[in-house]
Amino acid sequence: MEAPPFTSPSSLLLRPKTPLSFTTFSHSAKVKNPTNFSIRASSSKDSVVTLLDYGAGNVRSVRNAIKFLGFEIKDVQTPEDILNASRLIFPGVGAFAPAMEVLSKTGMGEALCSYIEKDRPFLGICLGLQLLFESSEENGLIKGLGLIPGTVGRFDSSNGFRVPHIGWNALQVAKDSEILDDVGNRHVYFVHSYRAMPSDDNKEWISSTCKYGDEFIASIRRGNVHAVQFHPEKSGDVGLSVLRRFLYPKSKVEKKLGEGKASKLAKRVIACLDVRANDKGDLVVTKGDQYDVRENTKENEVRNLGKPVELAEQYYKDGADEVSFLNITGFRDFPLGDLPMLQVLRYTSENVFVPLTVGGGIRDFTDSTGRHYSSLEVAAEYFRSGADKISIGSDAVYAAEEYIRTGVKTGKTSLEQISRVYGNQAVVVSIDPRRVYVNNPNDVQFQTIRVSSPGPNGEEYAWYQCTVNGGREGRPIGAYELAKAVEELGAGEILLNCIDCDGQGKGFDVDLIKLISDAVNIPVIASSGAGVPEHFSEVFTKTNASAALAAGIFHRKEVPIQSVKGHLSKEDIEVRM
Ligand code: 1PR
């Protein structure tokens, strides 16, 4: 949401964004609609959705969801396209002020107001809801379209709630909204730092609210006009049903009320796919033991645990709340030269409707011809290919070291630039620390903790040394110092690995995760070491982690995602079912 100044409105309307061409990757997974979404549009006009995409970010997932439900997309090019639409979807992306600037300069704002005032079928998503209000504080006080009374403000993080609000939360449905009919008591996916609040002046518009510290407006409905703060295109089957009900308003599908037990923000369970090319050049999902991904055999080949797109689709069906891809050789290969990885994202996002994160190789790069690519260009290509969040490893370590050394935010690091342009909720920092035992906390300049199990020589303390290049090089910075610095530089979330625990199946490093999740106000994803469902409940009860990620146990089919969730639910830890 906290996104970029736009260059110029006209450049934003350039479209379509041509994907890079490729020839090296083929995908065999069948694309099919699930039976409960099988109603098809009957005539060509009925099957067209007009999409207002002003080019400020990634709306690929909205496009994919619309296509998945059997509709074609007509992009808005002129204000008349809005007025002539038979149904309009407005997935607002970017920040409030630049979006309003585009809407005003192009005349689209006026057309939108006129379209909505005529009660034509409309669905706004996220910023597409916020822009309907009178104003927002996101970029100073800026006027909105003024259709709904109220000002959009930032979540208050002083009461212990982490901002951005990222994850699956529950709705309190206030009135019959039709499009929410299948939500029942199930979770939907939110990702935002700003929200509109209910008041006497806007209560007639409100169709549902959500609690996160404050009670904020989760959706509005008046006649044919709908808008949602959550992301239906990222909310799995429940979200697809919201879109389907908007697209087929007269469908006589029975209401499925009362399912689910959602009451608050759920703890997330994330499946992670470490991806790299094997020695034959095929892109495979691999998995290391303490970051060593080669088999312990004479041939020493890269461990191959499956195909990235197929596994990601499987984990989506199994109930993963998010899927992460880490391009683990990104530090030496250039991601934009790595078309198969981009293609993995494109194919995955066609059928996987939960958030996708991709990491590896996000940094400035000069190729063999001398062409320079900025980290922003690399990230942009990942976003265009279907990523909702990008994850930065090594480059964030260098940025944090420099920031701690100088105390100056240059605004030029990849972390700062990408979070400024795409919002901090779109930037994850992946930390790869290794435990270093010490006898006395005063022996090192880094934050130490008293460890639960003493070190090999009876040491009672440890600090966590950050590494770069896939754990190959230790750096003079601790995980604690890094986490605090990257939060200040604009990270929206931390993916906290631990090299000592990776692939060991003996449980997460609870000491480390508690240290970091207590130190920052952004969500922390616990990673490395999951072996049994009890490890997930342990990390959620003993630390403030917002999510837990695992790789090996899912790839080797030792523990299905649903067993993890079933166990958490039994332990009274709220999860999305
Ligand atoms: O430095 O920006 O190019 O990013 C590289 C990314 O690749 C980083 O996020 C880094 O964590 C990751 N990476 C690099 N080398 C490896 C490796 O394994 N050799 N994988 C690697 C890191 C760790 C986890 C793993 C969990 C859970 N993988 O993501 O999935 O430890 O595993 P488990 O459940 O089996 O224990 P840059």
Coordinates of C-alpha atoms and ligand atoms in Angstrom, one line a residue:
M1 CA 0.0 0.0 0.0
E2 CA 2.8 2.5 0.8
A3 CA 3.8 2.6 -2.8
P4 CA 5.5 4.6 -5.4
P5 CA 5.2 8.0 -6.8
F6 CA 4.0 7.3 -10.4
T7 CA 6.2 8.5 -13.2
S8 CA 3.5 10.0 -15.3
P9 CA -0.1 9.0 -15.7
S10 CA 0.2 8.4 -19.4
S11 CA 3.1 6.0 -18.9
L12 CA 1.0 4.1 -16.4
L13 CA -1.7 3.4 -18.9
L14 CA 0.7 1.7 -21.3
R15 CA -0.4 -1.9 -21.6
P16 CA -0.2 -4.8 -22.1
K17 CA 2.9 -5.6 -20.1
T18 CA 4.6 -8.0 -22.5
P19 CA 6.0 -11.0 -20.7
L20 CA 9.6 -12.1 -21.6
S21 CA 9.6 -14.7 -24.3
F22 CA 11.0 -18.1 -23.5
T23 CA 11.4 -21.4 -25.1
T24 CA 13.0 -23.6 -22.5
F25 CA 10.2 -24.6 -20.1
S26 CA 7.1 -26.6 -20.6
H27 CA 4.3 -27.1 -18.2
S28 CA 2.0 -30.1 -18.3
A29 CA -0.3 -29.5 -15.3
K30 CA -3.9 -29.4 -16.5
V31 CA -5.9 -26.2 -15.9
K32 CA -9.3 -27.1 -14.8
N33 CA -12.0 -25.3 -12.8
P34 CA -13.2 -27.0 -9.7
T35 CA -16.8 -28.2 -9.9
N36 CA -18.3 -25.7 -7.5
F37 CA -17.2 -22.9 -9.9
S38 CA -18.6 -24.6 -13.0
I39 CA -21.3 -22.1 -14.0
R40 CA -20.2 -20.6 -17.3
A41 CA -21.0 -17.2 -18.8
S42 CA -23.5 -17.8 -21.6
S43 CA -23.0 -15.0 -24.1
S44 CA -19.9 -13.1 -25.2
K45 CA -21.0 -9.8 -23.5
D46 CA -21.8 -11.8 -20.4
S47 CA -18.4 -13.2 -20.3
V48 CA -16.4 -10.0 -20.3
V49 CA -15.1 -8.2 -17.2
T50 CA -13.8 -4.7 -17.5
L51 CA -10.7 -4.2 -15.5
L52 CA -9.4 -0.9 -14.3
D53 CA -5.6 -1.5 -14.0
Y54 CA -3.7 1.8 -14.0
G55 CA -0.4 0.0 -14.1
A56 CA 1.0 0.7 -10.7
G57 CA 1.6 -2.9 -9.6
N58 CA 0.8 -6.5 -9.9
V59 CA -2.8 -7.3 -10.7
R60 CA -1.8 -10.6 -12.4
S61 CA -3.5 -12.6 -9.7
V62 CA -6.8 -10.8 -10.2
R63 CA -6.5 -11.4 -13.9
N64 CA -5.8 -15.1 -13.3
A65 CA -8.7 -15.5 -11.0
I66 CA -11.1 -13.8 -13.4
K67 CA -9.9 -16.1 -16.2
F68 CA -10.0 -19.1 -13.9
L69 CA -13.8 -18.4 -13.4
G70 CA -14.4 -18.4 -17.1
F71 CA -14.4 -14.7 -18.0
E72 CA -12.5 -12.6 -20.5
I73 CA -10.9 -9.3 -19.5
K74 CA -11.3 -5.9 -21.2
D75 CA -8.8 -3.4 -20.0
V76 CA -9.9 0.1 -19.4
Q77 CA -8.1 2.5 -21.8
T78 CA -10.4 5.5 -21.6
P79 CA -13.1 6.9 -19.3
E80 CA -15.7 5.7 -21.8
D81 CA -14.7 2.1 -21.2
I82 CA -15.7 2.5 -17.6
L83 CA -19.1 4.0 -18.5
N84 CA -19.7 1.3 -21.1
A85 CA -18.7 -1.6 -18.8
S86 CA -21.3 -4.2 -17.9
R87 CA -19.3 -5.2 -14.8
L88 CA -16.2 -3.4 -13.5
I89 CA -13.4 -4.7 -11.2
F90 CA -11.0 -2.2 -9.7
P91 CA -8.1 -3.9 -7.9
G92 CA -6.4 -0.8 -6.5
V93 CA -2.7 -1.2 -6.1
G94 CA 0.1 1.2 -5.0
A95 CA -0.5 4.1 -2.7
F96 CA -3.5 6.4 -2.3
A97 CA -2.1 9.7 -3.5
P98 CA -0.6 8.6 -6.8
A99 CA -3.7 6.5 -7.5
M100 CA -5.9 9.5 -7.0
E101 CA -3.6 11.6 -9.2
V102 CA -4.0 9.1 -12.1
L103 CA -7.8 8.9 -11.6
S104 CA -8.1 12.7 -11.6
K105 CA -5.7 13.4 -14.5
T106 CA -7.2 10.8 -16.8
G107 CA -10.8 11.6 -16.1
M108 CA -11.3 8.1 -14.9
G109 CA -12.2 9.2 -11.4
E110 CA -15.2 11.1 -12.7
A111 CA -16.2 8.2 -14.9
L112 CA -15.9 5.9 -11.9
C113 CA -18.1 8.1 -9.7
S114 CA -20.7 8.4 -12.4
Y115 CA -20.7 4.6 -13.0
I116 CA -21.0 3.9 -9.3
E117 CA -23.7 6.5 -8.8
K118 CA -25.8 4.8 -11.5
D119 CA -25.5 1.6 -9.4
R120 CA -23.7 -0.4 -12.1
P121 CA -22.0 -3.6 -11.0
F122 CA -18.7 -2.7 -9.4
L123 CA -16.1 -4.5 -7.3
G124 CA -13.3 -2.6 -5.7
I125 CA -10.4 -4.5 -4.1
C126 CA -8.1 -3.2 -1.3
L127 CA -7.1 0.3 -2.4
G128 CA -10.1 0.0 -4.7
L129 CA -12.2 0.2 -1.6
Q130 CA -10.2 2.9 0.2
L131 CA -10.4 5.3 -2.8
L132 CA -14.2 5.4 -2.5
F133 CA -13.8 7.2 0.8
E134 CA -13.5 11.0 1.4
S135 CA -9.8 11.0 2.2
S136 CA -6.8 9.1 3.3
E137 CA -3.9 9.8 5.6
E138 CA -1.5 7.5 3.7
N139 CA 0.4 10.3 2.0
G140 CA -0.6 13.2 4.1
L141 CA -4.3 14.1 4.0
I142 CA -5.4 13.4 0.4
K143 CA -8.9 13.6 -1.0
G144 CA -10.5 10.5 -2.3
L145 CA -13.5 10.0 -4.6
G146 CA -15.7 11.0 -1.7
L147 CA -18.5 8.5 -2.3
I148 CA -18.4 7.1 1.2
P149 CA -18.0 9.3 4.4
G150 CA -14.8 8.7 6.3
T151 CA -11.0 9.0 6.3
V152 CA -8.7 6.0 5.8
G153 CA -6.0 5.9 8.5
R154 CA -3.0 3.8 9.5
F155 CA -3.3 0.8 11.9
D156 CA -2.1 1.7 15.4
S157 CA 1.0 -0.5 16.1
S158 CA 1.5 0.9 19.6
N159 CA -1.0 -1.6 21.1
G160 CA 1.2 -4.6 20.1
F161 CA -0.5 -5.3 16.8
R162 CA 2.0 -5.9 14.0
V163 CA 1.7 -3.6 11.0
P164 CA 1.2 -4.4 8.1
H165 CA -1.8 -6.5 8.9
I166 CA -0.8 -9.6 6.9
G167 CA -2.7 -12.8 6.9
W168 CA -5.9 -14.7 7.1
N169 CA -8.5 -13.0 9.3
A170 CA -12.2 -13.4 10.1
L171 CA -15.1 -11.2 8.9
Q172 CA -18.1 -10.1 11.0
V173 CA -20.8 -9.9 8.4
A174 CA -23.0 -6.9 9.1
K175 CA -25.7 -7.2 6.4
D176 CA -26.6 -9.3 3.5
S177 CA -23.9 -8.7 0.9
E178 CA -24.6 -11.5 -1.5
I179 CA -21.0 -11.8 -2.6
L180 CA -20.0 -12.9 1.0
D181 CA -22.7 -15.6 1.1
D182 CA -20.2 -18.5 0.9
V183 CA -17.7 -17.0 3.4
G184 CA -19.5 -18.3 6.4
N185 CA -17.1 -18.2 9.3
R186 CA -14.0 -18.7 7.2
H187 CA -10.8 -16.7 6.9
V188 CA -9.9 -14.3 4.0
Y189 CA -6.5 -12.9 3.2
F190 CA -5.6 -9.3 4.1
V191 CA -2.4 -7.4 3.4
H192 CA -2.5 -3.6 4.2
S193 CA -1.3 -1.0 6.6
Y194 CA -4.2 1.5 6.2
R195 CA -7.9 0.9 6.9
A196 CA -11.3 2.7 6.9
M197 CA -13.2 2.8 10.2
P198 CA -16.9 2.3 10.7
S199 CA -18.9 5.4 11.9
D200 CA -22.5 6.5 12.1
D201 CA -22.0 8.3 8.8
N202 CA -20.9 5.3 6.8
K203 CA -22.7 2.5 8.6
E204 CA -25.3 2.1 5.8
W205 CA -22.5 1.1 3.4
I206 CA -20.8 -1.5 5.6
S207 CA -21.4 -5.2 4.8
S208 CA -18.6 -6.6 7.0
T209 CA -16.0 -5.6 9.5
C210 CA -12.8 -7.2 10.7
K211 CA -11.0 -6.9 14.0
Y212 CA -7.2 -6.2 14.2
G213 CA -6.6 -4.0 17.1
D214 CA -9.4 -1.8 15.9
E215 CA -12.5 -2.9 14.2
F216 CA -12.2 -1.7 10.6
I217 CA -14.3 -1.9 7.4
A218 CA -13.7 -5.2 5.6
S219 CA -16.3 -4.7 2.9
I220 CA -19.0 -2.4 1.7
R221 CA -22.1 -2.9 -0.4
R222 CA -24.8 -0.7 -1.7
G223 CA -27.0 -2.1 -4.5
N224 CA -24.7 -3.4 -7.2
V225 CA -21.7 -1.6 -5.7
H226 CA -19.3 -3.8 -3.7
A227 CA -15.8 -3.3 -2.4
V228 CA -13.6 -5.4 -0.2
Q229 CA -10.5 -4.6 1.8
F230 CA -9.3 -8.3 1.6
H231 CA -7.9 -10.0 -1.5
P232 CA -10.5 -12.5 -2.9
E233 CA -8.0 -13.4 -5.6
K234 CA -5.6 -14.6 -2.8
S235 CA -8.2 -16.1 -0.4
G236 CA -8.3 -19.6 -1.9
D237 CA -11.6 -21.2 -2.6
V238 CA -13.5 -18.8 -0.3
G239 CA -12.1 -15.8 -2.2
L240 CA -12.9 -17.4 -5.6
S241 CA -16.5 -17.8 -4.4
V242 CA -16.7 -14.1 -3.5
L243 CA -15.5 -13.2 -7.1
R244 CA -17.9 -15.8 -8.6
R245 CA -20.9 -14.4 -6.7
F246 CA -20.0 -10.9 -8.0
L247 CA -19.6 -12.2 -11.6
Y248 CA -22.7 -14.3 -11.5
P249 CA -25.0 -12.3 -9.2
K250 CA -28.1 -14.2 -10.2
S251 CA -26.6 -17.6 -9.8
K252 CA -29.0 -19.8 -7.8
V253 CA -26.2 -21.4 -5.8
E254 CA -27.2 -22.4 -2.3
K255 CA -25.8 -20.4 0.5
K256 CA -23.2 -22.4 2.5
L257 CA -23.6 -20.6 5.8
G258 CA -22.1 -21.5 9.1
E259 CA -19.0 -23.4 8.0
G260 CA -15.7 -22.7 9.7
K261 CA -14.7 -21.3 13.0
A262 CA -12.8 -18.2 12.1
S263 CA -12.7 -15.6 14.8
K264 CA -9.4 -13.7 14.5
L265 CA -6.1 -13.5 12.6
A266 CA -4.9 -17.1 12.0
K267 CA -1.4 -18.4 12.4
R268 CA -0.1 -19.2 8.9
V269 CA 1.4 -22.4 7.7
I270 CA 3.7 -21.9 4.7
A271 CA 5.2 -24.4 2.3
C272 CA 8.7 -23.5 1.0
L273 CA 10.2 -24.7 -2.2
D274 CA 14.0 -24.2 -2.5
V275 CA 14.5 -24.2 -6.2
R276 CA 17.6 -24.6 -8.4
A277 CA 18.9 -26.2 -11.6
N278 CA 20.3 -29.7 -11.1
D279 CA 23.4 -30.8 -12.9
K280 CA 21.3 -31.7 -16.0
G281 CA 20.0 -28.1 -16.1
D282 CA 16.4 -29.0 -15.0
L283 CA 14.8 -26.8 -12.5
V284 CA 14.0 -28.9 -9.4
V285 CA 12.8 -28.5 -5.9
T286 CA 15.6 -29.4 -3.6
K287 CA 16.2 -29.4 0.1
G288 CA 19.4 -29.1 2.1
D289 CA 20.7 -30.5 5.4
Q290 CA 22.0 -27.4 7.0
Y291 CA 22.0 -25.8 3.5
D292 CA 23.9 -28.7 1.8
V293 CA 21.6 -29.7 -1.0
R294 CA 23.8 -32.5 -2.5
E295 CA 23.1 -36.2 -1.9
N296 CA 25.7 -38.0 0.2
T297 CA 26.6 -40.4 -2.7
K298 CA 29.5 -40.9 -5.0
E299 CA 27.8 -38.8 -7.7
N300 CA 27.1 -36.0 -5.2
E301 CA 24.1 -34.9 -7.3
V302 CA 21.6 -32.2 -6.3
R303 CA 18.8 -33.7 -4.2
N304 CA 15.6 -33.7 -6.4
L305 CA 12.3 -33.6 -4.5
G306 CA 10.0 -32.8 -7.4
K307 CA 8.8 -30.2 -9.9
P308 CA 8.2 -26.7 -8.6
V309 CA 4.8 -25.9 -10.3
E310 CA 3.3 -29.3 -9.5
L311 CA 4.4 -29.2 -5.9
A312 CA 3.1 -25.6 -5.4
E313 CA -0.3 -26.6 -6.8
Q314 CA -0.3 -29.6 -4.5
Y315 CA 0.4 -27.6 -1.4
Y316 CA -2.3 -25.1 -2.4
K317 CA -4.8 -27.9 -2.6
D318 CA -3.5 -29.3 0.7
G319 CA -4.3 -26.0 2.5
A320 CA -1.0 -24.1 2.5
D321 CA -1.7 -20.5 3.5
E322 CA 1.2 -19.3 1.3
V323 CA 3.8 -20.7 -1.0
S324 CA 7.4 -19.5 -1.1
F325 CA 9.9 -20.1 -3.8
L326 CA 13.6 -19.5 -3.0
N327 CA 15.9 -19.5 -6.0
I328 CA 18.8 -20.7 -3.9
T329 CA 21.5 -20.1 -6.5
G330 CA 20.2 -16.6 -7.2
F331 CA 23.3 -15.2 -5.6
R332 CA 25.4 -16.4 -8.5
D333 CA 22.9 -16.7 -11.4
F334 CA 21.0 -13.8 -12.7
P335 CA 17.2 -14.2 -12.2
L336 CA 16.2 -12.3 -15.3
G337 CA 18.4 -14.7 -17.3
D338 CA 16.7 -17.4 -15.4
L339 CA 13.5 -17.6 -17.5
P340 CA 12.4 -21.0 -16.1
M341 CA 12.1 -19.5 -12.6
L342 CA 9.9 -16.7 -14.0
Q343 CA 7.9 -19.2 -15.9
V344 CA 7.4 -21.3 -12.8
L345 CA 5.9 -18.2 -11.2
R346 CA 3.6 -17.5 -14.2
Y347 CA 2.3 -21.0 -14.3
T348 CA 1.9 -21.4 -10.6
S349 CA -0.1 -18.1 -10.3
E350 CA -2.6 -19.4 -12.9
N351 CA -3.9 -22.0 -10.5
V352 CA -2.7 -21.1 -7.0
F353 CA -4.9 -18.5 -5.3
V354 CA -2.9 -17.9 -2.1
P355 CA 0.0 -15.5 -1.8
L356 CA 3.2 -16.4 -3.6
T357 CA 6.6 -15.2 -2.4
V358 CA 9.8 -15.5 -4.4
G359 CA 13.4 -14.8 -3.4
G360 CA 16.9 -15.3 -4.6
G361 CA 19.2 -12.9 -6.6
I362 CA 17.4 -9.7 -5.9
R363 CA 20.2 -7.1 -6.3
D364 CA 21.7 -4.8 -8.8
F365 CA 23.4 -6.7 -11.6
T366 CA 25.5 -6.0 -14.7
D367 CA 25.4 -8.8 -17.3
S368 CA 28.2 -9.9 -19.6
T369 CA 27.3 -7.3 -22.3
G370 CA 27.6 -4.5 -19.7
R371 CA 23.9 -3.9 -19.4
H372 CA 23.0 -2.8 -15.9
Y373 CA 19.8 -4.0 -14.2
S374 CA 18.6 -2.5 -10.9
S375 CA 17.3 -4.6 -8.1
L376 CA 14.0 -2.8 -8.7
E377 CA 13.9 -4.2 -12.3
V378 CA 14.5 -7.7 -11.0
A379 CA 11.8 -7.4 -8.4
A380 CA 9.4 -5.8 -11.0
E381 CA 9.8 -8.9 -13.2
Y382 CA 9.1 -11.2 -10.3
F383 CA 6.0 -9.2 -9.5
R384 CA 4.9 -9.2 -13.1
S385 CA 5.3 -12.9 -13.3
G386 CA 2.9 -13.5 -10.4
A387 CA 4.8 -12.9 -7.1
D388 CA 2.9 -11.1 -4.3
K389 CA 6.0 -10.6 -2.2
I390 CA 9.7 -10.8 -2.9
S391 CA 12.3 -11.9 -0.5
I392 CA 15.7 -10.4 -0.2
G393 CA 18.6 -12.3 1.5
S394 CA 22.2 -11.3 0.9
D395 CA 21.5 -7.8 -0.3
A396 CA 19.6 -7.0 2.8
V397 CA 22.6 -8.0 4.9
Y398 CA 24.8 -5.6 3.1
A399 CA 22.2 -2.8 3.4
A400 CA 21.8 -3.4 7.1
E401 CA 25.5 -3.4 7.7
E402 CA 25.9 -0.1 5.9
Y403 CA 22.9 1.4 7.7
I404 CA 24.2 0.4 11.1
R405 CA 27.7 1.8 10.2
T406 CA 26.5 5.2 8.9
G407 CA 23.2 5.7 10.5
V408 CA 22.0 7.0 7.2
K409 CA 19.1 5.7 5.1
T410 CA 20.3 6.4 1.5
G411 CA 17.0 5.3 -0.1
K412 CA 19.1 3.5 -2.7
T413 CA 19.3 0.0 -1.3
S414 CA 17.2 -2.7 -3.0
L415 CA 15.2 -3.0 0.2
E416 CA 14.3 0.7 0.4
Q417 CA 13.6 1.1 -3.3
I418 CA 11.4 -2.0 -3.6
S419 CA 9.4 -1.2 -0.5
R420 CA 8.9 2.4 -1.6
V421 CA 7.6 1.4 -4.9
Y422 CA 5.6 -1.7 -4.0
G423 CA 4.8 -1.1 -0.4
N424 CA 6.6 -2.7 2.6
Q425 CA 4.0 -5.5 2.8
A426 CA 5.5 -6.8 -0.5
V427 CA 9.1 -7.0 0.9
V428 CA 10.3 -10.0 3.0
V429 CA 13.8 -10.1 4.3
S430 CA 15.1 -13.7 4.5
I431 CA 17.7 -14.1 7.3
D432 CA 20.2 -17.1 7.2
P433 CA 21.8 -17.1 10.6
R434 CA 24.2 -19.6 12.3
R435 CA 24.4 -20.0 16.0
V436 CA 27.7 -19.0 17.6
Y437 CA 28.2 -20.0 21.2
V438 CA 30.0 -17.8 23.7
N439 CA 30.7 -18.1 27.4
N440 CA 30.0 -14.5 28.3
P441 CA 27.6 -12.0 26.6
N442 CA 30.3 -9.4 26.9
D443 CA 32.6 -11.4 24.7
V444 CA 30.8 -10.0 21.5
Q445 CA 29.3 -6.8 20.4
F446 CA 26.1 -8.6 19.2
Q447 CA 22.9 -9.3 21.0
T448 CA 23.3 -12.7 22.8
I449 CA 20.7 -14.9 24.5
R450 CA 20.9 -17.5 27.2
V451 CA 20.4 -20.7 25.2
S452 CA 18.0 -23.5 26.4
S453 CA 20.6 -26.2 25.6
P454 CA 24.2 -25.3 26.3
G455 CA 26.8 -25.4 23.5
P456 CA 29.4 -28.2 22.9
N457 CA 31.8 -26.8 25.5
G458 CA 29.1 -26.0 28.0
E459 CA 28.6 -22.4 26.7
E460 CA 25.4 -20.9 28.1
Y461 CA 25.1 -18.0 25.6
A462 CA 24.9 -17.6 21.8
W463 CA 24.6 -15.0 19.2
Y464 CA 23.3 -15.6 15.7
Q465 CA 25.7 -14.7 12.9
C466 CA 24.1 -13.6 9.6
T467 CA 25.4 -15.2 6.4
V468 CA 25.2 -14.4 2.7
N469 CA 25.4 -16.4 -0.5
G470 CA 23.4 -19.3 0.8
G471 CA 25.2 -19.6 4.1
R472 CA 28.6 -19.7 2.5
E473 CA 30.0 -16.5 4.1
G474 CA 29.5 -15.3 7.7
R475 CA 29.1 -11.5 8.1
P476 CA 29.9 -9.2 11.1
I477 CA 26.3 -8.7 12.0
G478 CA 23.8 -10.6 14.3
A479 CA 20.3 -11.6 13.4
Y480 CA 18.9 -9.3 16.1
E481 CA 20.8 -6.3 14.7
L482 CA 19.9 -7.2 11.2
A483 CA 16.1 -7.6 12.0
K484 CA 15.9 -4.2 13.7
A485 CA 17.8 -2.5 10.9
V486 CA 15.8 -4.0 8.0
E487 CA 12.5 -3.1 9.8
E488 CA 13.7 0.5 9.8
L489 CA 14.7 0.3 6.1
G490 CA 11.3 -0.8 5.0
A491 CA 11.0 -4.6 5.3
G492 CA 7.4 -5.7 5.8
E493 CA 8.1 -9.2 7.1
I494 CA 11.0 -11.4 8.2
L495 CA 11.6 -15.0 7.1
L496 CA 13.8 -16.3 9.9
N497 CA 15.8 -19.4 8.9
C498 CA 18.4 -21.1 11.1
I499 CA 21.2 -23.0 9.4
D500 CA 21.9 -25.2 12.4
C501 CA 18.2 -26.4 12.4
D502 CA 17.6 -26.6 8.6
G503 CA 16.6 -30.0 7.5
Q504 CA 17.2 -31.6 10.9
G505 CA 13.5 -32.2 11.8
K506 CA 14.3 -31.5 15.5
G507 CA 12.1 -28.4 15.9
F508 CA 12.4 -24.7 15.3
D509 CA 15.1 -22.7 17.1
V510 CA 12.7 -21.3 19.6
D511 CA 15.3 -19.1 21.4
L512 CA 16.2 -17.4 18.1
I513 CA 12.6 -16.9 17.0
K514 CA 11.5 -15.5 20.4
L515 CA 14.5 -13.1 20.3
I516 CA 13.6 -11.7 16.9
S517 CA 9.8 -11.8 17.1
D518 CA 10.0 -9.8 20.4
A519 CA 12.4 -7.3 18.8
V520 CA 10.4 -6.1 15.8
N521 CA 6.8 -5.0 15.1
I522 CA 6.6 -6.6 11.7
P523 CA 5.4 -10.2 11.2
V524 CA 8.1 -12.9 11.7
I525 CA 7.9 -16.3 9.8
A526 CA 9.6 -19.1 11.8
S527 CA 11.6 -21.4 9.6
S528 CA 14.0 -24.4 9.7
G529 CA 13.7 -27.6 11.6
A530 CA 10.1 -28.6 11.6
G531 CA 9.8 -32.4 12.0
V532 CA 6.4 -33.1 13.6
P533 CA 3.1 -31.1 14.1
E534 CA 4.0 -30.5 17.7
H535 CA 7.0 -28.3 16.6
F536 CA 4.5 -25.8 15.1
S537 CA 2.4 -25.6 18.3
E538 CA 5.6 -25.1 20.2
V539 CA 6.8 -22.2 18.1
F540 CA 3.4 -20.5 18.2
T541 CA 3.0 -20.9 22.0
K542 CA 6.5 -19.9 23.0
T543 CA 7.2 -17.1 20.5
N544 CA 5.4 -14.3 18.8
A545 CA 5.9 -15.8 15.3
S546 CA 3.0 -15.0 12.9
A547 CA 3.7 -17.9 10.6
A548 CA 5.7 -21.1 10.5
L549 CA 7.3 -22.4 7.3
A550 CA 8.5 -25.9 6.5
A551 CA 10.0 -27.6 3.5
G552 CA 11.4 -31.2 4.0
I553 CA 8.5 -32.7 5.9
F554 CA 6.1 -31.6 3.2
H555 CA 8.3 -32.6 0.3
R556 CA 9.0 -36.0 1.7
K557 CA 5.3 -36.4 2.5
E558 CA 6.1 -37.2 6.2
V559 CA 3.6 -34.8 7.6
P560 CA 0.7 -33.4 5.5
I561 CA -0.2 -29.8 5.9
Q562 CA -3.7 -30.7 7.1
S563 CA -2.1 -32.8 10.0
V564 CA -0.2 -29.7 11.1
K565 CA -3.4 -27.6 10.9
G566 CA -5.5 -30.2 12.6
H567 CA -3.0 -30.4 15.5
L568 CA -2.8 -26.6 15.8
S569 CA -6.6 -26.4 15.9
K570 CA -6.8 -29.0 18.6
E571 CA -4.3 -27.0 20.6
D572 CA -6.6 -23.9 20.3
I573 CA -4.3 -22.1 17.9
E574 CA -6.4 -20.5 15.2
V575 CA -5.6 -21.6 11.7
R576 CA -7.4 -21.4 8.4
M577 CA -9.1 -24.7 7.7
Ligands
1PR1 O1 20.8 -14.1 -1.0 O2 18.9 -12.8 -1.9 O3 20.1 -14.4 -3.3 O4 18.6 -15.2 -1.5 C1 18.9 -16.5 -1.5 C2 17.8 -17.2 -0.8 O5 18.0 -18.6 -0.9 C3 17.7 -16.9 0.7 O6 16.4 -16.7 1.1 C4 18.3 -18.2 1.4 O7 17.6 -18.5 2.6 C5 18.0 -19.2 0.3 N1 19.0 -20.3 0.3 C6 20.3 -20.1 -0.2 N2 21.0 -21.3 -0.2 C7 20.1 -22.2 0.4 C8 20.4 -23.6 0.7 O8 19.6 -24.3 1.3 N3 21.6 -24.1 0.3 N4 17.9 -22.1 1.2 C9 18.9 -21.5 0.7 C10 17.4 -21.7 2.4 C11 16.1 -22.4 4.0 C12 14.7 -22.5 4.2 C13 14.2 -23.9 4.3 C14 13.9 -24.0 5.7 C15 12.9 -25.0 6.1 N5 16.4 -22.6 2.7 O9 13.9 -21.7 3.4 O10 13.2 -24.0 3.4 O11 15.1 -24.1 6.5 O12 13.5 -26.3 5.8 P1 13.1 -27.5 6.7 O13 11.7 -27.4 7.0 O14 13.4 -28.7 5.8 O15 14.0 -27.5 7.9 P2 19.6 -14.1 -1.9

